[in-house]
Structures are given as C-alpha cells and as structure tokens.
PDB file of C-alpha atoms in Angstrom:
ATOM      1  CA  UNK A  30       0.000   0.000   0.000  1.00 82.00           C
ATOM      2  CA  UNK A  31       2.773   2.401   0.879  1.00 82.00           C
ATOM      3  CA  UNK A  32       4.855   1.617  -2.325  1.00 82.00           C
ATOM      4  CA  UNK A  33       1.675   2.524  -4.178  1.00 83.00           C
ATOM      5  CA  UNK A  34       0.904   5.593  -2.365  1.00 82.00           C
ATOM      6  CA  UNK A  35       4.211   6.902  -2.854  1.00 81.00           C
ATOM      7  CA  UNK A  36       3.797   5.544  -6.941  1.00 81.00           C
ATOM      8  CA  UNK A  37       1.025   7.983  -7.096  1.00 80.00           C
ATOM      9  CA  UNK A  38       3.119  11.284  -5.890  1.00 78.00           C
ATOM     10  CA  UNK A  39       1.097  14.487  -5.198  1.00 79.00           C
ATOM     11  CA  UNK A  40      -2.124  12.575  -6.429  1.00 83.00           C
ATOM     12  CA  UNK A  41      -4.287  10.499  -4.301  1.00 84.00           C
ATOM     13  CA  UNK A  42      -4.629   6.672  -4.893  1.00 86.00           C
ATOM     14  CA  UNK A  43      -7.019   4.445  -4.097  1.00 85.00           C
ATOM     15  CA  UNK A  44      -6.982   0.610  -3.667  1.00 86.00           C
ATOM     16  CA  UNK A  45      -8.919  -2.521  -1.450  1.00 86.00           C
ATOM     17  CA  UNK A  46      -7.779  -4.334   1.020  1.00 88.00           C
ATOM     18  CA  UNK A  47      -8.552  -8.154   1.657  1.00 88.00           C
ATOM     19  CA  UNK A  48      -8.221  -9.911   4.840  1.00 88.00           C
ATOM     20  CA  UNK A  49     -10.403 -11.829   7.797  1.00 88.00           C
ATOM     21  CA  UNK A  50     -12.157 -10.979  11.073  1.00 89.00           C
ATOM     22  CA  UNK A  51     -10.434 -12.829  14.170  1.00 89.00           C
ATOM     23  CA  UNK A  52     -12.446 -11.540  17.403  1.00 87.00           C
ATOM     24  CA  UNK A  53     -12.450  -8.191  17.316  1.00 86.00           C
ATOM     25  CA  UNK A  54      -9.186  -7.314  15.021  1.00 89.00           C
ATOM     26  CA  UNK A  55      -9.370  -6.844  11.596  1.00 90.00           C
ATOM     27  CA  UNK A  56      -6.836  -8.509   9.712  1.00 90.00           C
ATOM     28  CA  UNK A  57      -5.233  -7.282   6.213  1.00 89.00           C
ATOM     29  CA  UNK A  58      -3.654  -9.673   4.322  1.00 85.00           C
ATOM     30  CA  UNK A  59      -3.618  -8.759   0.904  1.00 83.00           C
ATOM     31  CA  UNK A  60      -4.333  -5.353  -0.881  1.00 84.00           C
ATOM     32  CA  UNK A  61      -4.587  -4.328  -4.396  1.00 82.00           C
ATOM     33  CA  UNK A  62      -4.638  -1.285  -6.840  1.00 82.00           C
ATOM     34  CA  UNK A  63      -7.714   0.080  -8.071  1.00 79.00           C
ATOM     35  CA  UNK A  64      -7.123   2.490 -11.526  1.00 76.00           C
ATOM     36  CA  UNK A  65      -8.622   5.910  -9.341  1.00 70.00           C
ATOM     37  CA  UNK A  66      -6.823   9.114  -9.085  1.00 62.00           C
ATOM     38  CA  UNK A  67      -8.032  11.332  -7.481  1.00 58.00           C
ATOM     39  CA  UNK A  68      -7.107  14.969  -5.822  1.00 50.00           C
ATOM     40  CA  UNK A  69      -6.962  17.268  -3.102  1.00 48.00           C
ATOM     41  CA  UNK A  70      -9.147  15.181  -0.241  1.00 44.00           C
ATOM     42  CA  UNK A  71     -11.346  13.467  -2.852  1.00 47.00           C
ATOM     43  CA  UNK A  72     -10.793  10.087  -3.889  1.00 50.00           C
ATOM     44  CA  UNK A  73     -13.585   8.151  -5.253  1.00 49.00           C
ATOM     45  CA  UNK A  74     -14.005   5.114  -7.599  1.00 52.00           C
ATOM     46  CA  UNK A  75     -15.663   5.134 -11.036  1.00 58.00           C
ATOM     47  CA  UNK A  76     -17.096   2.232 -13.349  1.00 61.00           C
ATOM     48  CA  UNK A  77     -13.975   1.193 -14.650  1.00 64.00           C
ATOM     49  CA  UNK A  78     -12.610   0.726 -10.812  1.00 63.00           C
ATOM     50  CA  UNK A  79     -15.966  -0.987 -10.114  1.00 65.00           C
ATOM     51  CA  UNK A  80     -15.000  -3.895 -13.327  1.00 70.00           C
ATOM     52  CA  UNK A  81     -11.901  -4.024 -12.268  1.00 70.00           C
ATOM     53  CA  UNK A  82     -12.420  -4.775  -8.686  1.00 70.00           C
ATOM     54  CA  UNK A  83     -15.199  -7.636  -9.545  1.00 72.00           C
ATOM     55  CA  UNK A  84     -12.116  -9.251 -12.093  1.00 75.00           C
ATOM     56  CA  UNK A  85      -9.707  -9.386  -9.417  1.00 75.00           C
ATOM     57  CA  UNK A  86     -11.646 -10.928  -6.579  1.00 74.00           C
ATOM     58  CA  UNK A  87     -13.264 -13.629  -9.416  1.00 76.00           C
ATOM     59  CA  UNK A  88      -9.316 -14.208 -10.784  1.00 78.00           C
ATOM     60  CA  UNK A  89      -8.343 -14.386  -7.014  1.00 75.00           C
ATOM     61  CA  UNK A  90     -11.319 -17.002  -5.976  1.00 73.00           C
ATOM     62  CA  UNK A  91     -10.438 -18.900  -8.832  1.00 77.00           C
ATOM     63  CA  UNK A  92      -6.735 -19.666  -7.749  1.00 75.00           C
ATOM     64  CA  UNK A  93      -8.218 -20.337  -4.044  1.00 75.00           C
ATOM     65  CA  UNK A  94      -7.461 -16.807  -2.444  1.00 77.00           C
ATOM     66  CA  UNK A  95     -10.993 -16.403  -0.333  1.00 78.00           C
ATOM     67  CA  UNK A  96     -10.264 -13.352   1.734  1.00 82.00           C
ATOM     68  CA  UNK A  97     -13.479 -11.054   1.197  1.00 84.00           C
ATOM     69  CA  UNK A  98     -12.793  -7.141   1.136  1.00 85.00           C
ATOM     70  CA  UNK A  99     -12.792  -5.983   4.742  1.00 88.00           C
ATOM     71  CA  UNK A 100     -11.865  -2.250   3.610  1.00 89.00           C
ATOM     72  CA  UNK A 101     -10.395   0.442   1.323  1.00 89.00           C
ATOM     73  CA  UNK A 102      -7.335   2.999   1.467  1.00 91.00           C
ATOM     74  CA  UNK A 103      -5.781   6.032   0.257  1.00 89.00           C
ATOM     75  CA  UNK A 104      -3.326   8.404   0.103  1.00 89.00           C
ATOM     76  CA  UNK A 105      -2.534  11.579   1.601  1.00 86.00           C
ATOM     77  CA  UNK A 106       0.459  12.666   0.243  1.00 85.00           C
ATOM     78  CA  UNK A 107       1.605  15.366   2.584  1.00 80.00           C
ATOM     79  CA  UNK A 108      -0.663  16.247   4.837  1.00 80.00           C
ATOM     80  CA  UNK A 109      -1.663  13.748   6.995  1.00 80.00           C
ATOM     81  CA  UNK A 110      -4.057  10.574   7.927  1.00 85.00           C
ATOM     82  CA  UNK A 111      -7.288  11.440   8.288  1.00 85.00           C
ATOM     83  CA  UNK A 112     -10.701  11.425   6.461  1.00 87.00           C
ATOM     84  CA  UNK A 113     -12.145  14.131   4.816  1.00 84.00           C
ATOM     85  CA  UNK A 114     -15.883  14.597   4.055  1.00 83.00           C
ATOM     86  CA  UNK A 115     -15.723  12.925   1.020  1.00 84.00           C
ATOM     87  CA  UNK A 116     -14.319  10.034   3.224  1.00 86.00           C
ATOM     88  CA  UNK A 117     -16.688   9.976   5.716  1.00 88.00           C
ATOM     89  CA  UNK A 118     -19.499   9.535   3.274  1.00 85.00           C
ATOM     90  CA  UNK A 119     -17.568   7.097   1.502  1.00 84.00           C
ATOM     91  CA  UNK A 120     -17.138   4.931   4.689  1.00 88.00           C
ATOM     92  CA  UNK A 121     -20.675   5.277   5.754  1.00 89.00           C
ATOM     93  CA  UNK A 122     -21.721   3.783   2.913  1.00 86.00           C
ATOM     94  CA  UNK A 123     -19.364   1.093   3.065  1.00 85.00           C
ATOM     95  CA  UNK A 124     -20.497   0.191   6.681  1.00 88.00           C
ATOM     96  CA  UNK A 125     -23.757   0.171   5.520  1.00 86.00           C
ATOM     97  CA  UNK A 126     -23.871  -2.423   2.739  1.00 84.00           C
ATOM     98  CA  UNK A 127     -21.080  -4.549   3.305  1.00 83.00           C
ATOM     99  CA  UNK A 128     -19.688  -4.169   6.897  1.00 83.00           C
ATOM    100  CA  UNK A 129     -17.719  -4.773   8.419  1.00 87.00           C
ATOM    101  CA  UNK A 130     -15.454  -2.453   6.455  1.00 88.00           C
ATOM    102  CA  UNK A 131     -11.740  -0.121   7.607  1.00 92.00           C
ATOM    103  CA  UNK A 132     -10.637   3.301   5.823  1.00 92.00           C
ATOM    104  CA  UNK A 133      -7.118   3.709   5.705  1.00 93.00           C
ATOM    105  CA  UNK A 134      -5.041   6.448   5.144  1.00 91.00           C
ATOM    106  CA  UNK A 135      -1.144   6.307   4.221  1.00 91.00           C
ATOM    107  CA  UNK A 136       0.682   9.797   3.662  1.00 88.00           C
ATOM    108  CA  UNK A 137       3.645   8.577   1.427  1.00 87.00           C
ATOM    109  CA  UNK A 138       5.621  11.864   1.833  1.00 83.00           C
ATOM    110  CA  UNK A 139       5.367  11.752   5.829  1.00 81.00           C
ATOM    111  CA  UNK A 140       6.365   8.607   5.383  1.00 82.00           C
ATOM    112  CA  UNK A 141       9.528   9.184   3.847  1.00 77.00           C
ATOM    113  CA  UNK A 142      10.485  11.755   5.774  1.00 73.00           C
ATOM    114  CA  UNK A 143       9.952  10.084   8.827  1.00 71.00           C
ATOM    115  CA  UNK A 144      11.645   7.081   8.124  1.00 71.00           C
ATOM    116  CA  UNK A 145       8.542   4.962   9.598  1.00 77.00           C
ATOM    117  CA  UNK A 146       5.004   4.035   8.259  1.00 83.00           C
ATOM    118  CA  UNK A 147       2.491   6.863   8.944  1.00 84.00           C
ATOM    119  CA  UNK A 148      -0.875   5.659   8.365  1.00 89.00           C
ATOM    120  CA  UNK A 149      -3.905   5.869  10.164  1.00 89.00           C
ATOM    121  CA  UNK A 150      -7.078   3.313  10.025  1.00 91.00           C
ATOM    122  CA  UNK A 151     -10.706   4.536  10.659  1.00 92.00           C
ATOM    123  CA  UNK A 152     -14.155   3.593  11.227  1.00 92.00           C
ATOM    124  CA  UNK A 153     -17.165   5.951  10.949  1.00 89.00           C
ATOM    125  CA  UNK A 154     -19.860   6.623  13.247  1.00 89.00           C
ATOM    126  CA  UNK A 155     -23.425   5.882  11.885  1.00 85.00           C
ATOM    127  CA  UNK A 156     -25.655   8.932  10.600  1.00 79.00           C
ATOM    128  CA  UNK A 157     -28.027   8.340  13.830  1.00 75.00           C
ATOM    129  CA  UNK A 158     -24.996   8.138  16.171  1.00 71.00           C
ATOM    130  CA  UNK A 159     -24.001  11.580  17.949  1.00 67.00           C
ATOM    131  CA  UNK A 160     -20.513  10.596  19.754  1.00 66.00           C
ATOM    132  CA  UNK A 161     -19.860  12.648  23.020  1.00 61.00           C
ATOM    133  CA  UNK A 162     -17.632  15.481  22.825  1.00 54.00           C
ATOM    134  CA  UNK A 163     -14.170  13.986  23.635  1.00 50.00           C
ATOM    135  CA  UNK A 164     -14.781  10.771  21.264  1.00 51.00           C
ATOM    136  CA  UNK A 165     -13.065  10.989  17.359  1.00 51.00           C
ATOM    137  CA  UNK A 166     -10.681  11.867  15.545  1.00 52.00           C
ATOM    138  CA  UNK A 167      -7.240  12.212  17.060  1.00 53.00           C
ATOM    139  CA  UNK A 168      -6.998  16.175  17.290  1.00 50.00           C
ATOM    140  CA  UNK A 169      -3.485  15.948  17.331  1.00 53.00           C
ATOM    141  CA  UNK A 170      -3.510  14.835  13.617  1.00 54.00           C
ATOM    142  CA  UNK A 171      -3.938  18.889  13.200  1.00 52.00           C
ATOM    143  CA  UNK A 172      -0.750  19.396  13.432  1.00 52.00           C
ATOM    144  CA  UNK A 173       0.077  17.527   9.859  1.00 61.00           C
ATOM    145  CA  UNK A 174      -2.890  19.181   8.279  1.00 66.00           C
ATOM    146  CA  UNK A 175      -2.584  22.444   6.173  1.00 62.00           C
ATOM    147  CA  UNK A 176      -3.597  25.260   6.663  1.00 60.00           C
ATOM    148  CA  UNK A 177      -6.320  25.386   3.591  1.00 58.00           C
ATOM    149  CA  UNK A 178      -7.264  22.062   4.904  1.00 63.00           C
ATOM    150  CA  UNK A 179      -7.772  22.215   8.236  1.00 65.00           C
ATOM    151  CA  UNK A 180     -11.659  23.604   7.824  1.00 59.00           C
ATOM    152  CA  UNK A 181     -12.220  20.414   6.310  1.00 58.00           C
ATOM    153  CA  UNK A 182     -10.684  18.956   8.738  1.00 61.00           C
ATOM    154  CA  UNK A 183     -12.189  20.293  12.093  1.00 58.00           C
ATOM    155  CA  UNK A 184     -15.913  19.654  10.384  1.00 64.00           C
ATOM    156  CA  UNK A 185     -15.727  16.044   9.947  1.00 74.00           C
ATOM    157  CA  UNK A 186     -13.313  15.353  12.948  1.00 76.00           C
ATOM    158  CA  UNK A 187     -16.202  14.013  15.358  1.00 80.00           C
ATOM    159  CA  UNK A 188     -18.178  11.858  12.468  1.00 84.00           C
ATOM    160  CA  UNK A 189     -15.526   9.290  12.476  1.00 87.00           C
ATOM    161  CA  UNK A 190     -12.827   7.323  15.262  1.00 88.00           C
ATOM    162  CA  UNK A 191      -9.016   5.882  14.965  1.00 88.00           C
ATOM    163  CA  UNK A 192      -8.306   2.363  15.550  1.00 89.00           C
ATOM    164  CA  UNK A 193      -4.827   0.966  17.238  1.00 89.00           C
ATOM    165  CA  UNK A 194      -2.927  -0.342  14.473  1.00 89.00           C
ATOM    166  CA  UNK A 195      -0.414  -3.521  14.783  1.00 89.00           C
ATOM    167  CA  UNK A 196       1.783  -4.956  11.901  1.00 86.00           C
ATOM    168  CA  UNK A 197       2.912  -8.503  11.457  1.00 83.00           C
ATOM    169  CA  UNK A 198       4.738 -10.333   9.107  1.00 79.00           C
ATOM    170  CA  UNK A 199       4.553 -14.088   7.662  1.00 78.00           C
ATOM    171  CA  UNK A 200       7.562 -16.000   6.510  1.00 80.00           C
ATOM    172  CA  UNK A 201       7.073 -15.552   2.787  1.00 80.00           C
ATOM    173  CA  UNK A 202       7.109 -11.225   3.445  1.00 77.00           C
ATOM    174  CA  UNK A 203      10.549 -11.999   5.639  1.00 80.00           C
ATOM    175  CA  UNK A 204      12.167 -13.774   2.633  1.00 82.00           C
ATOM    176  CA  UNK A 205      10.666 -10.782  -0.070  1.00 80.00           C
ATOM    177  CA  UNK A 206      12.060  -8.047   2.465  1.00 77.00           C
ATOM    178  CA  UNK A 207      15.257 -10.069   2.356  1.00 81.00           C
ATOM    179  CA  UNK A 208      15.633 -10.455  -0.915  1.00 80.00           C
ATOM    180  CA  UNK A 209      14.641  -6.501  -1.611  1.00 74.00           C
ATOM    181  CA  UNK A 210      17.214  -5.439   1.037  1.00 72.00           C
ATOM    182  CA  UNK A 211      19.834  -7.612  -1.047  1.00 74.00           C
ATOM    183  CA  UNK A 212      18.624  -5.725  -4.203  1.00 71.00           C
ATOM    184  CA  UNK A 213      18.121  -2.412  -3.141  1.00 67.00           C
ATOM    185  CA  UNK A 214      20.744  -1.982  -0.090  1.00 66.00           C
ATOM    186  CA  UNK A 215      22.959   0.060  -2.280  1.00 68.00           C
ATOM    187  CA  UNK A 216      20.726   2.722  -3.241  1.00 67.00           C
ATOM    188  CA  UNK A 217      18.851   2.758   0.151  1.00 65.00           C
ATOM    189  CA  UNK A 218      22.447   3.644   1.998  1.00 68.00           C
ATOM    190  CA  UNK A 219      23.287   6.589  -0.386  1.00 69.00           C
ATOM    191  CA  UNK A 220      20.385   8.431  -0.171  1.00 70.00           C
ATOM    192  CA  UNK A 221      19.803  11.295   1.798  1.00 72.00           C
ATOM    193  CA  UNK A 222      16.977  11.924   3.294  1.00 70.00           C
ATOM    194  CA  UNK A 223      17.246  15.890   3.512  1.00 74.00           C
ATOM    195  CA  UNK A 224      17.758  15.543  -0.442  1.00 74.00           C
ATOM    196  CA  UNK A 225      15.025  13.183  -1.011  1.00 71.00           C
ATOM    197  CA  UNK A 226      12.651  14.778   1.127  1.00 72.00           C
ATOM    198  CA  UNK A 227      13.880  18.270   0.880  1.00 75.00           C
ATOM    199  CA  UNK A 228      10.515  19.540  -1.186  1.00 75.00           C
ATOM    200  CA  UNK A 229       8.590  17.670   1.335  1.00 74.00           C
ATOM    201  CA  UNK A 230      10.234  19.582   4.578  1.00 77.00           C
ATOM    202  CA  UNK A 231      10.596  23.101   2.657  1.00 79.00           C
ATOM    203  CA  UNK A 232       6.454  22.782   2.114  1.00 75.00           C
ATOM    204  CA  UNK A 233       6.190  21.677   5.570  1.00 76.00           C
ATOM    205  CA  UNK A 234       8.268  24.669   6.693  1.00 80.00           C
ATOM    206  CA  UNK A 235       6.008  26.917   4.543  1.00 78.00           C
ATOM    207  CA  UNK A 236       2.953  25.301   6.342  1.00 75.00           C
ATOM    208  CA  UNK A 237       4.372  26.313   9.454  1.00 77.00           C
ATOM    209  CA  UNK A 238       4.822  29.884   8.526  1.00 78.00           C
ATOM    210  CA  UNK A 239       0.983  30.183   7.381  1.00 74.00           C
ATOM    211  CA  UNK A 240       0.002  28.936  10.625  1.00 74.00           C
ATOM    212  CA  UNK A 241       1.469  31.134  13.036  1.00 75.00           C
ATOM    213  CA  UNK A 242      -0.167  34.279  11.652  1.00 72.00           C
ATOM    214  CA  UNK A 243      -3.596  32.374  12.102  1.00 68.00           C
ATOM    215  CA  UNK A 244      -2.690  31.436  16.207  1.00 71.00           C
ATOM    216  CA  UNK A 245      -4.742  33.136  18.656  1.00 64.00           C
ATOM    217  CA  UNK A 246      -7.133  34.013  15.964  1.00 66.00           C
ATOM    218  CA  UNK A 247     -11.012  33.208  16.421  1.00 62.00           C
ATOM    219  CA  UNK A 248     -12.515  31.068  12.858  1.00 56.00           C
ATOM    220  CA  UNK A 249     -12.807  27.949  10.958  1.00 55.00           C
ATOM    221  CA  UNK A 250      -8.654  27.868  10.126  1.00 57.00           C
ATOM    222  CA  UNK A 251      -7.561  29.142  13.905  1.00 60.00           C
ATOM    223  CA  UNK A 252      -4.854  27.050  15.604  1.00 67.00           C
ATOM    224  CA  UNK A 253      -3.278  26.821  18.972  1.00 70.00           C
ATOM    225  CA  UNK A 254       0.441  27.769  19.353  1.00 73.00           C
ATOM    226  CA  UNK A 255       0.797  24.526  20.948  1.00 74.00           C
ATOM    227  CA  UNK A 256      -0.100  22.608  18.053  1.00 73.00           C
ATOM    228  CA  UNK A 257       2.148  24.675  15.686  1.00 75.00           C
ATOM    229  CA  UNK A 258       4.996  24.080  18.421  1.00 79.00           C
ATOM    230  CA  UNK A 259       4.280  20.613  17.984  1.00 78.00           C
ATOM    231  CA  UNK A 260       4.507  20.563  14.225  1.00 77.00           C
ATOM    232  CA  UNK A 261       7.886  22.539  14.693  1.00 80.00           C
ATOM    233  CA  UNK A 262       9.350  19.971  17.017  1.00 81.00           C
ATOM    234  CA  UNK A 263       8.241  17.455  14.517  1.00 78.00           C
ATOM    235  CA  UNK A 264      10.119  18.471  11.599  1.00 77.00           C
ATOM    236  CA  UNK A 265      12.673  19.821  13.397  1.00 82.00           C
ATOM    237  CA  UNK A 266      13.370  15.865  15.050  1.00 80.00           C
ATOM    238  CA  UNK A 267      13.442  14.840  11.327  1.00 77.00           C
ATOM    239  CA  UNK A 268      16.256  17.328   9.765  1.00 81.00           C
ATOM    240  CA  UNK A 269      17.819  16.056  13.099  1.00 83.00           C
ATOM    241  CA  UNK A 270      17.900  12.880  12.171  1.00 79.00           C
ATOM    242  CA  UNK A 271      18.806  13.229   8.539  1.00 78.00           C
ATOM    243  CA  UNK A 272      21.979  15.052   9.362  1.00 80.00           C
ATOM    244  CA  UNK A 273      23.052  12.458  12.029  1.00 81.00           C
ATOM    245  CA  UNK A 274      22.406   9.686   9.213  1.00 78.00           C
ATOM    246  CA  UNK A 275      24.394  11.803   6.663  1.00 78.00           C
ATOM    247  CA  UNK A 276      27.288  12.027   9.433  1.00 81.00           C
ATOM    248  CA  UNK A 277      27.226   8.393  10.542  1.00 79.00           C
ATOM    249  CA  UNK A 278      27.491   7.075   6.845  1.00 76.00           C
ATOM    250  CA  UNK A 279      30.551   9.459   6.122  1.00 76.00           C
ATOM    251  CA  UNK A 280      31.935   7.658   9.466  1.00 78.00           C
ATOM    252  CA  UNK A 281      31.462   4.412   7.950  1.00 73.00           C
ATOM    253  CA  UNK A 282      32.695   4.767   4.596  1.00 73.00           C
ATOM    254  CA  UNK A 283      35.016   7.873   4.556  1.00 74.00           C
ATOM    255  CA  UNK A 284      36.949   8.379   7.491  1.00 63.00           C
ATOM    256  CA  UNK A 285      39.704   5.901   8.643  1.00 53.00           C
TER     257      UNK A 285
END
C-alpha cells in the first residue's frame, strides 16, 4: 500500500484491502490497486474501478485466495491521515452495505520523511450516532494538516474514530524483504533523506509559517500555538535525524 501511495506522488490513490475478522481485530492480508486518481481530499471510484475490482476478486477465488474485502485505502500525500468529508461519506456507505469495512489512510511523503510508516485506520460513526464530545478523531492529527485544509478537517473530525494499528509479518514477506534489502541496499544507503525529502520539509516549513499568523485568531482555520509548536518539534526531530544519518554514513565509509 505504501509503495503505491508513494507511486502515485502528489495525487491520491485508491486501492482494497482483503483480509479476515479474528475476534475483534481486523486482519489485512492482501491489498490491491484500483485504476482511481483522485485529488486534493477526494478520492472516489468510477465504473472502470468498479470492473476491475469484480475481475480481481473472481481471478483471485479462482486460484483459491478467499479473503473477502474488509476495507479500502488512500493516500494523503503530505498532509496527513485522516478522512475528509468525502471520506466519511464514503465509509458510511461502506459500513452500511457490506460491513464490516476499515478506511485507511497512508501519507507517502510523511512517510519518507519520517523514516517509519504513517498511516492511520478509521471507522465511521453511523448517521443516527451523535458521539460525546471527547470521542473521534485524534486532534493531534492537526498538526500535519494544512492550513487550507484544516476547515475540512475540524468539520468532519467528530463523524468518524481511529483504531490501534499492529503490523505482522509471515515468513514468505521476511524472505521478499530479504531479498529486496539484497537488491536495493545500495541505493537505500546513499540516499539522503534531507535531499530526497527536501521539497517535502521546505512545504512543511512553509505550512508552518501560514500557521502562526492564524494562532490566537477566532474562525474555521484558527490554531493553537501549541499545536504549531508541535509541528515545529516534529520536523525539526526529522532534519535532526537526517543530518546524524548523513554524518554516521561518512563515518562508515570515509573516514579511517
């Protein structure tokens, strides 16, 4: 999922995931592409997505893969994991029809310049269900969403709730990530991530910027110092940690 997120670059992707119930967890074990692009915080999937998905699962059933659908995902690139209202309908009508059903969001460009996985997994409350005030969205999340985003943001926060996430791998994905290490281990090493990532953190920066002169202020795109502090801090770790990589490989491979 994250290798096709990042495919995608500033354009939103879209794709299934397959996988089984066991007690209350939702497991993903498979996921595929759907042929959606989509932009800004709207993602959704046309007829030719629709033929496309029905192909796969009857190609997959027919080679003995029965995992059902338990849920969708998309990208983000760049500002965050969370749903937007296009989203939230989205996963309401999932719920509805064919629950139970996950929303998953992967932001490919916080991903790289973290170094780690960000993504975020979702379930939406019903239409009928008003949640209490301090149930939904993580509200720290603001602090990765833009500023011409976070209106969007701060309408549809309390319509839809995070789930823990957990990762696991089988044998066969150990002896893939082996053999891609092996291929790739080269080209992984050499690259900076303040090069790589440097149009990433210089947006991020700018983001910043356009905050502060909206902190303290009353209206849909005010934001708390704190949060913006956080955001700082954030970014700030990350340029940390790119130079100290940069400065441990020249250790390993240039000084005596």
């Amino acid at each position: 999922m994250v290798m096709h997120a990042r495919s995608g670059g500033d354009i939103e992707v879209m794709g299934l995931m397959l996988g089984k119930i066991v007690g209350q967890t939702m497991v993903v074990l498979d996921a595929f592409a759907l042929p959606v692009e989509g932009s800004e915080t709207k993602v959704n999937a046309q007829q030719e997505s629709y033929e496309y998905m029905v192909q796969y699962l009857e190609r997959s059933h027919a080679v003995g893969r029965r995992e059902p659908v338990i849920g969708w995902y998309h990208s983000h690139p760049g500002y965050g994991c969370w749903l937007s209202g296009i989203d939230v309908s989205t996963q309401r009508l999932n719920q509805k029809y064919q629950d139970p059903f996950l929303a998953v969001v992967i932001d490919p460009k916080r991903t790289m310049s973290a170094g780690k996985v960000d993504l975020g997994a979702f379930r939406a409350f019903p239409e009928e269900q008003q949640p209490s005030s301090n149930v939904g969205a993580d509200s720290d999340e603001m602090q990765n969403v833009p500023l011409h985003k976070i209106e969007d943001f701060g309408v549809h926060s309390s319509k839809y709730y995070s789930l823990d996430v957990g990762y696991f791998k089988s044998s066969l994905d150990k002896q893939l990530l082996e053999r891609l290490w092996r291929k790739h281990w080269i080209s992984t090493i050499s690259q900076s991530p303040l090069i790589t990532n440097s149009s990433y953190i210089t947006q991020k920066m700018a983001e910043i910027a356009d905050k502060v002169s909206y902190c303290g202020k009353d209206g849909k795109k005010s934001v708390s110092l704190e949060q913006v502090l956080r955001e700082s801090d954030a970014i700030a770790d990350e340029i940390t940690q790119g130079h100290r990589s940069n400065r441990l490989k020249v250790r390993l491979f240039t000084e005596a």
